[in-house]
Amino acid sequence: MAGRVPSALYDGQTARRHVVGVEVGQGALVLHHADGRVEHWPFERLRRISAHADGRTFTLALHSETGDEVPRDPARLVVSDAGLAEAIRRAAPTLGRHDLPRGAIRRVMVGTVAALGAVALILFVIVPMLAATIAERMPRETEIAFGRSVVAQVEGFLAEDDAPLACEGAAGRAALDRMAARLTAGRTLDYDLRIAVFDHPMVNAFAAPGGHVILMRGLIEAAQGPDEVAGVLAHEIGHVEARDPTRLALRSAGSAGILSLLIGDMLGGAAVAVAAEYMLTAAYSREAEAAADAYALALLAEAGVGAGGLADFFARVAPKAGRMPEYLASHPGIAGRADRARAAVAAPTAPILSETEWSALRAICG
Amino acid sequence: MPTDAGSTVPGASDFTYSGRFGPILRLALVTGLITLLTVGIYRFWATARLRRYVWGSVRVGGDALEYTGTGLEKFVGFLFAVVVLALWLGAVQIVLFLFGVVIVADPRTEEEAITQALAFSASSLAQALALAASSLAVVPFVFFAQYRARRYKLARTRLRGIRFGMEPAAWGYVWRALGHGALTVVTLGLLLPRQTFALEAYMTNRSFFGDARFAQGGRWTALYRYLRHVGIGVAILIAGGVLTGVESGFGPFLMFVGYVSAFLGIVHYNVQSFGWLSRHKTLAGGVGFDARPSTRRVIWIGFQGGVLITILFAVLAVVFIAMIAGTFGGAMQGGGPPPVGALVVSVLGYLAAFVLTGALATALISQPILRHYIETCTITGIGALDGIVQRAHDRGADAEGFADALDMGGAF
């Protein structure tokens, strides 16, 4: 490789093509301009921009902190002579290096943290706040109709052969109504209660928007007396009156779209989204649970029913939580709450249902 | 000997493409596999690597294009776009909820059923409505992303060391795209040429090479001639429908013919309107383009590639199933659940097929079509490029993040 090889140079200022004589010098590539000017491109700053189709020649630029997307000086030297290319490759060992712009790692870290923070803010602050605001303003009729479709959907899922799940035993129904009436006798509720028992072995109960409360047969069977059922019912009424189910539903809806967007079309994304969604919304907050407990205790006290029922039920559910995960999953911190309920046990009380009524309730599903 | 030679390079009026089947297939396979292993995170770097190869293979008057975008900035842009879209979609979902319509996923356990039922309402009509409303809410961002993506790609493309660029005007594009789109729908597609022309002109007239502006010339009515084949296809389709109505066995066949010709007509319109719009673009007043893509060639490349990939997969699937049956067949005889090994192998096979299809489509369809577009284009008045001066660096805004978040990437 002797002498100067004519090569095309674009100076990064204009699109005009300049031809310069290029030679491999001491520690630098030497560029001889037509007007006699001489440029030195140090070997350690030489970077290959793109390989040409022949796989041997390439275009060069100088490493430089320009503040651009890549730290490269805008000038380009097109090396189209294979011999010159080979000589440069030997002289400049850092030719193929990928340089990150200064501060790139820090920008990625900041970006990631900011994005995660923003998404957390949306999921855990903004969406719940919006949900709470809207739940306050939602028309009562919308809420009731919505609750009805929720109950219908749960029923459709739990039923094995599409038979209606709601238990219609007349005596049991009367006992249930009497229980609800005694519990709420002293109060005017915001919602007309729509209480139903589903013929299902799950030990569970839940409230749906618009005054719906569903008790599962399994829960009534697991209870050792009517006061325990009354305690759970009072607790769910507490959720209803606090509009917790509506708020939870709104919140889930808001989070669902965001999570599915975040996970995107990545493989298995849908499953992760569903799982995350479930973890996020399975339970009411501890505050909501505590408020519902307090409400239930007040209701029981006013009705002259022993709050011991609620306490007993919690106390019995807690140690067996492994075997009765349903109620526990949606009602966190049961053990501590049993103690609080027990502490609130008031003076002597009358059972909420007579023996006959209790038997009728237990037999409501026939 | 060295003198300023201006732009006198042999074949200076040609666009050439030097990308080859082997290298791009290898690149697409490797980046596809890494993307799979990183649950999708690598896709930004994969795009950057693929583009560096493709851009570098394009020569304009002897000089290669250069792609300077990085995977890093695309990743950061994506995070930004996700936050904006999350806020917007969250708000939309909650508003939708007020009307009692929400999307429902299939519950898997009893607990999930209750939770979801609490969260989601029921009827399928309501679901369809909600889905439509959610998609509609995203439409403005789709147009926004279209403009931003083009701007980003131009801002990261250089020729002769000089940057391309585009003015930041994405929202203006959104309103125009919504308006023209609505007009086209209302007129049953009759104003499609007007939409095509107006939107392309909006973007072209805001595009630059260095300090020189591109300009879109011509009148939109000229595009009607390329819509003719779609019209013929639709006419055959309608005739077939009428014949089917009067119980003729010939009707369904005619409908099929009409459907295929309408589809090919749309391809023809896309290819030829691109050519016409390119022929009527100018740069810096003096540089022009002559693009003559062939519809027949584009369709043939797509057809050929599709058939090849299908045959390959049919063969691979048969071999694969035979292998699984041979290895695990004994364990499955009893009618019990399939062994874990068979499941793992099947899933791996599925994922490998997924990556292979993408890579083959790039190498067998996307790149050859791109090559055809490039090699049927020539440039006139290239000497005018010499006076063009460098433009300032564009930060690139969201670096195509919205397009990535909305999953609307094109071939490259």
CSV table of N, CA and C in Angstrom, one decimal, chain A residues 175-307:
chain,number,residue,atom,x,y,z
A,175,ALA,N,-86.5,-16.9,56.7
A,175,ALA,CA,-85.5,-16.7,57.8
A,175,ALA,C,-84.4,-15.7,57.4
A,176,LEU,N,-84.0,-15.8,56.1
A,176,LEU,CA,-83.0,-14.9,55.6
A,176,LEU,C,-83.5,-13.5,55.7
A,177,ASP,N,-84.7,-13.3,55.2
A,177,ASP,CA,-85.3,-11.9,55.2
A,177,ASP,C,-85.4,-11.4,56.7
A,178,ARG,N,-85.8,-12.3,57.5
A,178,ARG,CA,-85.9,-11.9,58.9
A,178,ARG,C,-84.6,-11.5,59.5
A,179,MET,N,-83.5,-12.2,59.1
A,179,MET,CA,-82.2,-11.9,59.6
A,179,MET,C,-81.8,-10.5,59.1
A,180,ALA,N,-82.0,-10.3,57.8
A,180,ALA,CA,-81.6,-9.0,57.3
A,180,ALA,C,-82.4,-7.9,57.9
A,181,ALA,N,-83.7,-8.1,58.1
A,181,ALA,CA,-84.6,-7.1,58.7
A,181,ALA,C,-84.1,-6.7,60.1
A,182,ARG,N,-83.8,-7.8,60.9
A,182,ARG,CA,-83.3,-7.5,62.3
A,182,ARG,C,-82.0,-6.7,62.3
A,183,LEU,N,-81.1,-7.1,61.3
A,183,LEU,CA,-79.8,-6.4,61.3
A,183,LEU,C,-80.0,-5.0,61.0
A,184,THR,N,-80.9,-4.6,60.1
A,184,THR,CA,-81.0,-3.3,59.6
A,184,THR,C,-82.1,-2.5,60.1
A,185,ALA,N,-82.8,-3.0,61.2
A,185,ALA,CA,-84.0,-2.4,61.7
A,185,ALA,C,-83.8,-1.0,62.1
A,186,GLY,N,-82.7,-0.7,62.7
A,186,GLY,CA,-82.5,0.7,63.2
A,186,GLY,C,-82.1,1.7,62.2
A,187,ARG,N,-81.9,1.3,60.9
A,187,ARG,CA,-81.2,2.2,59.9
A,187,ARG,C,-82.0,2.3,58.6
A,188,THR,N,-81.7,3.5,58.0
A,188,THR,CA,-82.2,3.6,56.6
A,188,THR,C,-81.0,3.4,55.7
A,189,LEU,N,-81.0,2.3,54.9
A,189,LEU,CA,-79.9,2.0,54.1
A,189,LEU,C,-79.9,2.8,52.8
A,190,ASP,N,-78.8,3.0,52.2
A,190,ASP,CA,-78.7,3.7,50.9
A,190,ASP,C,-79.2,2.8,49.8
A,191,TYR,N,-79.1,1.5,50.0
A,191,TYR,CA,-79.5,0.5,48.9
A,191,TYR,C,-80.6,-0.4,49.5
A,192,ASP,N,-81.5,-0.8,48.6
A,192,ASP,CA,-82.4,-1.9,48.9
A,192,ASP,C,-81.5,-3.2,48.8
A,193,LEU,N,-81.5,-4.0,49.9
A,193,LEU,CA,-80.7,-5.2,49.8
A,193,LEU,C,-81.3,-6.2,48.9
A,194,ARG,N,-80.5,-6.9,48.1
A,194,ARG,CA,-80.9,-8.0,47.3
A,194,ARG,C,-80.1,-9.2,47.7
A,195,ILE,N,-80.5,-10.0,48.8
A,195,ILE,CA,-79.7,-11.0,49.3
A,195,ILE,C,-80.1,-12.4,48.7
A,196,ALA,N,-79.2,-13.2,48.3
A,196,ALA,CA,-79.5,-14.5,47.8
A,196,ALA,C,-78.5,-15.5,48.3
A,197,VAL,N,-78.9,-16.8,48.3
A,197,VAL,CA,-78.0,-17.9,48.7
A,197,VAL,C,-77.8,-18.7,47.4
A,198,PHE,N,-76.6,-19.0,47.1
A,198,PHE,CA,-76.2,-19.8,45.9
A,198,PHE,C,-75.9,-21.3,46.4
A,199,ASP,N,-76.5,-22.2,45.7
A,199,ASP,CA,-76.3,-23.6,46.0
A,199,ASP,C,-74.9,-24.1,45.5
A,200,HIS,N,-73.9,-23.7,46.4
A,200,HIS,CA,-72.5,-24.1,46.0
A,200,HIS,C,-71.7,-24.3,47.3
A,201,PRO,N,-70.8,-25.4,47.2
A,201,PRO,CA,-70.1,-25.7,48.5
A,201,PRO,C,-69.0,-24.8,48.9
A,202,MET,N,-68.7,-23.7,48.1
A,202,MET,CA,-67.6,-22.8,48.5
A,202,MET,C,-68.0,-22.1,49.7
A,203,VAL,N,-67.0,-22.0,50.7
A,203,VAL,CA,-67.2,-21.2,51.9
A,203,VAL,C,-66.9,-19.7,51.6
A,204,ASN,N,-67.9,-19.0,51.1
A,204,ASN,CA,-67.7,-17.7,50.6
A,204,ASN,C,-68.9,-16.8,50.6
A,205,ALA,N,-68.7,-15.5,50.6
A,205,ALA,CA,-69.8,-14.6,50.4
A,205,ALA,C,-69.2,-13.4,49.8
A,206,PHE,N,-70.0,-12.7,48.9
A,206,PHE,CA,-69.5,-11.5,48.3
A,206,PHE,C,-70.6,-10.5,48.1
A,207,ALA,N,-70.2,-9.2,48.0
A,207,ALA,CA,-71.2,-8.1,47.7
A,207,ALA,C,-70.9,-7.7,46.3
A,208,ALA,N,-72.0,-7.4,45.5
A,208,ALA,CA,-71.9,-6.9,44.1
A,208,ALA,C,-72.5,-5.5,44.1
A,209,PRO,N,-72.2,-4.7,43.1
A,209,PRO,CA,-72.7,-3.3,43.1
A,209,PRO,C,-74.2,-3.3,43.2
A,210,GLY,N,-74.7,-2.2,43.8
A,210,GLY,CA,-76.1,-1.9,43.8
A,210,GLY,C,-76.9,-2.7,44.8
A,211,GLY,N,-76.3,-3.2,45.9
A,211,GLY,CA,-77.0,-3.8,47.0
A,211,GLY,C,-77.1,-5.3,47.0
A,212,HIS,N,-76.5,-5.9,46.0
A,212,HIS,CA,-76.5,-7.4,46.0
A,212,HIS,C,-75.6,-8.0,47.0
A,213,VAL,N,-76.1,-9.0,47.8
A,213,VAL,CA,-75.2,-9.7,48.6
A,213,VAL,C,-75.4,-11.2,48.3
A,214,ILE,N,-74.4,-12.0,48.1
A,214,ILE,CA,-74.6,-13.4,47.8
A,214,ILE,C,-73.8,-14.2,48.9
A,215,LEU,N,-74.6,-15.1,49.5
A,215,LEU,CA,-74.0,-16.1,50.4
A,215,LEU,C,-74.0,-17.5,49.7
A,216,MET,N,-72.9,-18.2,49.9
A,216,MET,CA,-72.8,-19.5,49.4
A,216,MET,C,-73.3,-20.5,50.4
A,217,ARG,N,-73.9,-21.6,49.9
A,217,ARG,CA,-74.4,-22.7,50.8
A,217,ARG,C,-73.3,-23.2,51.7
A,218,GLY,N,-72.1,-23.3,51.1
A,218,GLY,CA,-70.9,-23.8,51.9
A,218,GLY,C,-70.7,-22.9,53.1
A,219,LEU,N,-70.9,-21.6,53.0
A,219,LEU,CA,-70.6,-20.8,54.2
A,219,LEU,C,-71.7,-21.0,55.3
A,220,ILE,N,-72.9,-21.2,54.9
A,220,ILE,CA,-74.0,-21.4,55.9
A,220,ILE,C,-73.7,-22.7,56.6
A,221,GLU,N,-73.3,-23.7,55.8
A,221,GLU,CA,-73.0,-25.0,56.4
A,221,GLU,C,-71.8,-25.0,57.4
A,222,ALA,N,-70.8,-24.2,57.0
A,222,ALA,CA,-69.6,-24.1,57.9
A,222,ALA,C,-69.9,-23.3,59.1
A,223,ALA,N,-70.9,-22.5,59.1
A,223,ALA,CA,-71.2,-21.7,60.3
A,223,ALA,C,-71.8,-22.5,61.4
A,224,GLN,N,-71.5,-22.2,62.7
A,224,GLN,CA,-72.0,-23.0,63.8
A,224,GLN,C,-73.3,-22.5,64.4
A,225,GLY,N,-73.7,-21.3,63.9
A,225,GLY,CA,-75.0,-20.8,64.4
A,225,GLY,C,-75.4,-19.6,63.6
A,226,PRO,N,-76.6,-19.1,63.7
A,226,PRO,CA,-77.1,-18.0,62.9
A,226,PRO,C,-76.3,-16.7,63.1
A,227,ASP,N,-75.8,-16.6,64.3
A,227,ASP,CA,-75.1,-15.3,64.6
A,227,ASP,C,-73.8,-15.2,63.7
A,228,GLU,N,-73.2,-16.3,63.4
A,228,GLU,CA,-72.0,-16.3,62.6
A,228,GLU,C,-72.4,-15.8,61.1
A,229,VAL,N,-73.5,-16.4,60.6
A,229,VAL,CA,-74.0,-15.9,59.3
A,229,VAL,C,-74.3,-14.5,59.3
A,230,ALA,N,-75.0,-14.1,60.4
A,230,ALA,CA,-75.4,-12.7,60.6
A,230,ALA,C,-74.2,-11.8,60.6
A,231,GLY,N,-73.1,-12.2,61.2
A,231,GLY,CA,-71.9,-11.4,61.3
A,231,GLY,C,-71.3,-11.2,59.9
A,232,VAL,N,-71.3,-12.3,59.1
A,232,VAL,CA,-70.8,-12.2,57.7
A,232,VAL,C,-71.7,-11.3,56.9
A,233,LEU,N,-73.0,-11.5,57.0
A,233,LEU,CA,-74.0,-10.7,56.3
A,233,LEU,C,-73.8,-9.2,56.6
A,234,ALA,N,-73.7,-8.9,57.9
A,234,ALA,CA,-73.5,-7.5,58.3
A,234,ALA,C,-72.2,-6.9,57.7
A,235,HIS,N,-71.2,-7.8,57.7
A,235,HIS,CA,-69.9,-7.3,57.1
A,235,HIS,C,-70.1,-7.0,55.6
A,236,GLU,N,-70.8,-7.8,54.8
A,236,GLU,CA,-71.0,-7.6,53.4
A,236,GLU,C,-71.9,-6.4,53.2
A,237,ILE,N,-72.9,-6.2,54.1
A,237,ILE,CA,-73.8,-5.0,54.0
A,237,ILE,C,-72.9,-3.7,54.2
A,238,GLY,N,-71.9,-3.9,55.1
A,238,GLY,CA,-71.0,-2.8,55.3
A,238,GLY,C,-70.3,-2.4,54.0
A,239,HIS,N,-69.8,-3.4,53.2
A,239,HIS,CA,-69.2,-3.2,51.9
A,239,HIS,C,-70.2,-2.5,50.9
A,240,VAL,N,-71.5,-3.0,50.9
A,240,VAL,CA,-72.5,-2.5,50.1
A,240,VAL,C,-72.7,-1.0,50.4
A,241,GLU,N,-72.9,-0.7,51.6
A,241,GLU,CA,-73.2,0.7,52.0
A,241,GLU,C,-72.0,1.7,51.7
A,242,ALA,N,-70.8,1.1,51.7
A,242,ALA,CA,-69.6,1.9,51.5
A,242,ALA,C,-69.3,2.0,50.0
A,243,ARG,N,-70.1,1.3,49.1
A,243,ARG,CA,-70.0,1.3,47.7
A,243,ARG,C,-68.7,0.6,47.3
A,244,ASP,N,-68.1,-0.2,48.1
A,244,ASP,CA,-66.9,-0.9,47.8
A,244,ASP,C,-66.9,-1.7,46.5
A,245,PRO,N,-68.0,-2.5,46.3
A,245,PRO,CA,-67.9,-3.3,45.1
A,245,PRO,C,-67.9,-2.5,43.8
A,246,THR,N,-68.6,-1.4,43.8
A,246,THR,CA,-68.6,-0.5,42.6
A,246,THR,C,-67.2,0.1,42.4
A,247,ARG,N,-66.6,0.5,43.5
A,247,ARG,CA,-65.3,1.1,43.3
A,247,ARG,C,-64.3,0.1,42.8
A,248,LEU,N,-64.4,-1.1,43.4
A,248,LEU,CA,-63.5,-2.2,43.0
A,248,LEU,C,-63.6,-2.5,41.5
A,249,ALA,N,-64.9,-2.6,41.1
A,249,ALA,CA,-65.2,-2.9,39.7
A,249,ALA,C,-64.6,-1.8,38.7
A,250,LEU,N,-64.8,-0.6,39.1
A,250,LEU,CA,-64.3,0.5,38.2
A,250,LEU,C,-62.8,0.5,38.2
A,251,ARG,N,-62.2,0.2,39.3
A,251,ARG,CA,-60.8,0.2,39.4
A,251,ARG,C,-60.2,-1.0,38.5
A,252,SER,N,-60.8,-2.1,38.6
A,252,SER,CA,-60.3,-3.2,37.8
A,252,SER,C,-60.4,-2.9,36.3
A,253,ALA,N,-61.5,-2.3,35.9
A,253,ALA,CA,-61.7,-2.0,34.5
A,253,ALA,C,-60.6,-1.0,34.1
A,254,GLY,N,-60.3,0.0,34.9
A,254,GLY,CA,-59.2,0.9,34.5
A,254,GLY,C,-57.9,0.3,34.4
A,255,SER,N,-57.6,-0.6,35.3
A,255,SER,CA,-56.2,-1.2,35.4
A,255,SER,C,-56.1,-2.3,34.2
A,256,ALA,N,-57.2,-2.9,33.9
A,256,ALA,CA,-57.1,-4.0,32.9
A,256,ALA,C,-56.5,-3.5,31.6
A,257,GLY,N,-57.1,-2.4,31.1
A,257,GLY,CA,-56.6,-1.8,29.8
A,257,GLY,C,-55.1,-1.5,29.9
A,258,ILE,N,-54.7,-0.9,31.0
A,258,ILE,CA,-53.3,-0.4,31.2
A,258,ILE,C,-52.4,-1.6,31.2
A,259,LEU,N,-52.7,-2.6,31.9
A,259,LEU,CA,-51.8,-3.8,32.1
A,259,LEU,C,-51.7,-4.5,30.7
A,260,SER,N,-52.8,-4.6,30.0
A,260,SER,CA,-52.7,-5.3,28.7
A,260,SER,C,-51.8,-4.5,27.8
A,261,LEU,N,-51.9,-3.2,27.8
A,261,LEU,CA,-51.1,-2.4,27.0
A,261,LEU,C,-49.6,-2.6,27.3
A,262,LEU,N,-49.3,-2.6,28.6
A,262,LEU,CA,-47.9,-2.7,29.1
A,262,LEU,C,-47.3,-4.0,28.7
A,263,ILE,N,-48.0,-5.1,28.9
A,263,ILE,CA,-47.5,-6.4,28.5
A,263,ILE,C,-47.4,-6.5,27.0
A,264,GLY,N,-48.3,-5.8,26.3
A,264,GLY,CA,-48.3,-5.8,24.9
A,264,GLY,C,-48.5,-7.2,24.3
A,265,ASP,N,-47.9,-7.3,23.1
A,265,ASP,CA,-48.1,-8.6,22.4
A,265,ASP,C,-47.1,-9.6,22.7
A,266,MET,N,-46.3,-9.3,23.7
A,266,MET,CA,-45.2,-10.3,24.0
A,266,MET,C,-45.8,-11.7,24.3
A,267,LEU,N,-45.0,-12.7,24.1
A,267,LEU,CA,-45.6,-14.0,24.2
A,267,LEU,C,-46.0,-14.3,25.6
A,268,GLY,N,-47.2,-14.9,25.7
A,268,GLY,CA,-47.7,-15.3,27.1
A,268,GLY,C,-48.2,-14.0,27.8
A,269,GLY,N,-48.2,-12.9,27.1
A,269,GLY,CA,-48.6,-11.7,27.8
A,269,GLY,C,-50.0,-11.7,28.4
A,270,ALA,N,-50.9,-12.3,27.7
A,270,ALA,CA,-52.3,-12.3,28.2
A,270,ALA,C,-52.4,-12.9,29.5
A,271,ALA,N,-51.7,-14.1,29.7
A,271,ALA,CA,-51.8,-14.8,31.0
A,271,ALA,C,-51.2,-14.0,32.1
A,272,VAL,N,-50.1,-13.3,31.8
A,272,VAL,CA,-49.5,-12.5,32.9
A,272,VAL,C,-50.4,-11.4,33.2
A,273,ALA,N,-51.1,-10.8,32.2
A,273,ALA,CA,-52.0,-9.7,32.5
A,273,ALA,C,-53.1,-10.1,33.4
A,274,VAL,N,-53.7,-11.3,33.1
A,274,VAL,CA,-54.8,-11.7,33.9
A,274,VAL,C,-54.4,-12.0,35.3
A,275,ALA,N,-53.2,-12.6,35.4
A,275,ALA,CA,-52.7,-12.9,36.8
A,275,ALA,C,-52.4,-11.6,37.6
A,276,ALA,N,-51.8,-10.7,36.9
A,276,ALA,CA,-51.4,-9.4,37.6
A,276,ALA,C,-52.7,-8.7,38.0
A,277,GLU,N,-53.7,-8.7,37.1
A,277,GLU,CA,-54.9,-8.1,37.3
A,277,GLU,C,-55.6,-8.7,38.5
A,278,TYR,N,-55.5,-10.0,38.6
A,278,TYR,CA,-56.2,-10.7,39.7
A,278,TYR,C,-55.5,-10.4,41.0
A,279,MET,N,-54.2,-10.4,41.1
A,279,MET,CA,-53.4,-10.0,42.3
A,279,MET,C,-53.8,-8.6,42.7
A,280,LEU,N,-54.0,-7.8,41.7
A,280,LEU,CA,-54.1,-6.4,42.0
A,280,LEU,C,-55.5,-6.1,42.6
A,281,THR,N,-56.5,-6.9,42.2
A,281,THR,CA,-57.9,-6.5,42.5
A,281,THR,C,-58.7,-7.5,43.3
A,282,ALA,N,-58.0,-8.6,43.7
A,282,ALA,CA,-58.8,-9.7,44.4
A,282,ALA,C,-59.4,-9.2,45.6
A,283,ALA,N,-58.8,-8.3,46.3
A,283,ALA,CA,-59.2,-8.0,47.7
A,283,ALA,C,-59.5,-6.5,47.8
A,284,TYR,N,-60.4,-6.2,48.7
A,284,TYR,CA,-60.6,-4.8,49.0
A,284,TYR,C,-59.4,-4.4,49.9
A,285,SER,N,-59.2,-3.1,50.0
A,285,SER,CA,-58.1,-2.7,50.9
A,285,SER,C,-58.4,-3.0,52.3
A,286,ARG,N,-57.3,-3.1,53.1
A,286,ARG,CA,-57.5,-3.3,54.5
A,286,ARG,C,-58.4,-2.3,55.2
A,287,GLU,N,-58.2,-1.1,54.7
A,287,GLU,CA,-59.0,0.0,55.3
A,287,GLU,C,-60.5,-0.3,55.0
A,288,ALA,N,-60.8,-0.7,53.8
A,288,ALA,CA,-62.2,-1.0,53.5
A,288,ALA,C,-62.7,-2.1,54.3
A,289,GLU,N,-61.9,-3.1,54.5
A,289,GLU,CA,-62.3,-4.3,55.4
A,289,GLU,C,-62.5,-3.9,56.8
A,290,ALA,N,-61.6,-3.0,57.3
A,290,ALA,CA,-61.8,-2.6,58.7
A,290,ALA,C,-63.0,-1.8,58.9
A,291,ALA,N,-63.3,-0.9,57.8
A,291,ALA,CA,-64.5,-0.1,57.9
A,291,ALA,C,-65.8,-1.0,57.8
A,292,ALA,N,-65.7,-2.0,57.0
A,292,ALA,CA,-66.9,-2.9,56.9
A,292,ALA,C,-67.0,-3.7,58.2
A,293,ASP,N,-65.9,-4.1,58.9
A,293,ASP,CA,-66.0,-4.7,60.2
A,293,ASP,C,-66.7,-3.8,61.2
A,294,ALA,N,-66.2,-2.5,61.2
A,294,ALA,CA,-66.7,-1.6,62.2
A,294,ALA,C,-68.2,-1.4,62.0
A,295,TYR,N,-68.6,-1.3,60.7
A,295,TYR,CA,-70.0,-1.2,60.3
A,295,TYR,C,-70.8,-2.4,60.8
A,296,ALA,N,-70.2,-3.6,60.6
A,296,ALA,CA,-70.9,-4.8,61.0
A,296,ALA,C,-71.1,-4.9,62.5
A,297,LEU,N,-70.1,-4.5,63.2
A,297,LEU,CA,-70.2,-4.5,64.7
A,297,LEU,C,-71.2,-3.6,65.2
A,298,ALA,N,-71.3,-2.4,64.5
A,298,ALA,CA,-72.3,-1.4,64.9
A,298,ALA,C,-73.7,-2.0,64.6
A,299,LEU,N,-73.8,-2.6,63.5
A,299,LEU,CA,-75.1,-3.2,63.1
A,299,LEU,C,-75.6,-4.3,64.0
A,300,LEU,N,-74.6,-5.1,64.4
A,300,LEU,CA,-74.9,-6.2,65.3
A,300,LEU,C,-75.3,-5.7,66.7
A,301,ALA,N,-74.6,-4.7,67.1
A,301,ALA,CA,-74.9,-4.1,68.4
A,301,ALA,C,-76.3,-3.5,68.5
A,302,GLU,N,-76.6,-2.8,67.4
A,302,GLU,CA,-77.9,-2.1,67.4
A,302,GLU,C,-79.0,-3.2,67.3
A,303,ALA,N,-78.7,-4.3,66.6
A,303,ALA,CA,-79.7,-5.3,66.5
A,303,ALA,C,-79.8,-6.2,67.8
A,304,GLY,N,-78.9,-5.9,68.7
A,304,GLY,CA,-78.9,-6.7,70.0
A,304,GLY,C,-78.4,-8.1,69.7
A,305,VAL,N,-77.6,-8.3,68.7
A,305,VAL,CA,-77.1,-9.6,68.3
A,305,VAL,C,-75.6,-9.7,68.8
A,306,GLY,N,-75.2,-10.8,69.4
A,306,GLY,CA,-73.9,-10.9,69.8
A,306,GLY,C,-72.9,-10.8,68.7
A,307,ALA,N,-71.9,-9.9,68.9
A,307,ALA,CA,-70.8,-9.7,67.9
A,307,ALA,C,-69.9,-10.9,68.0
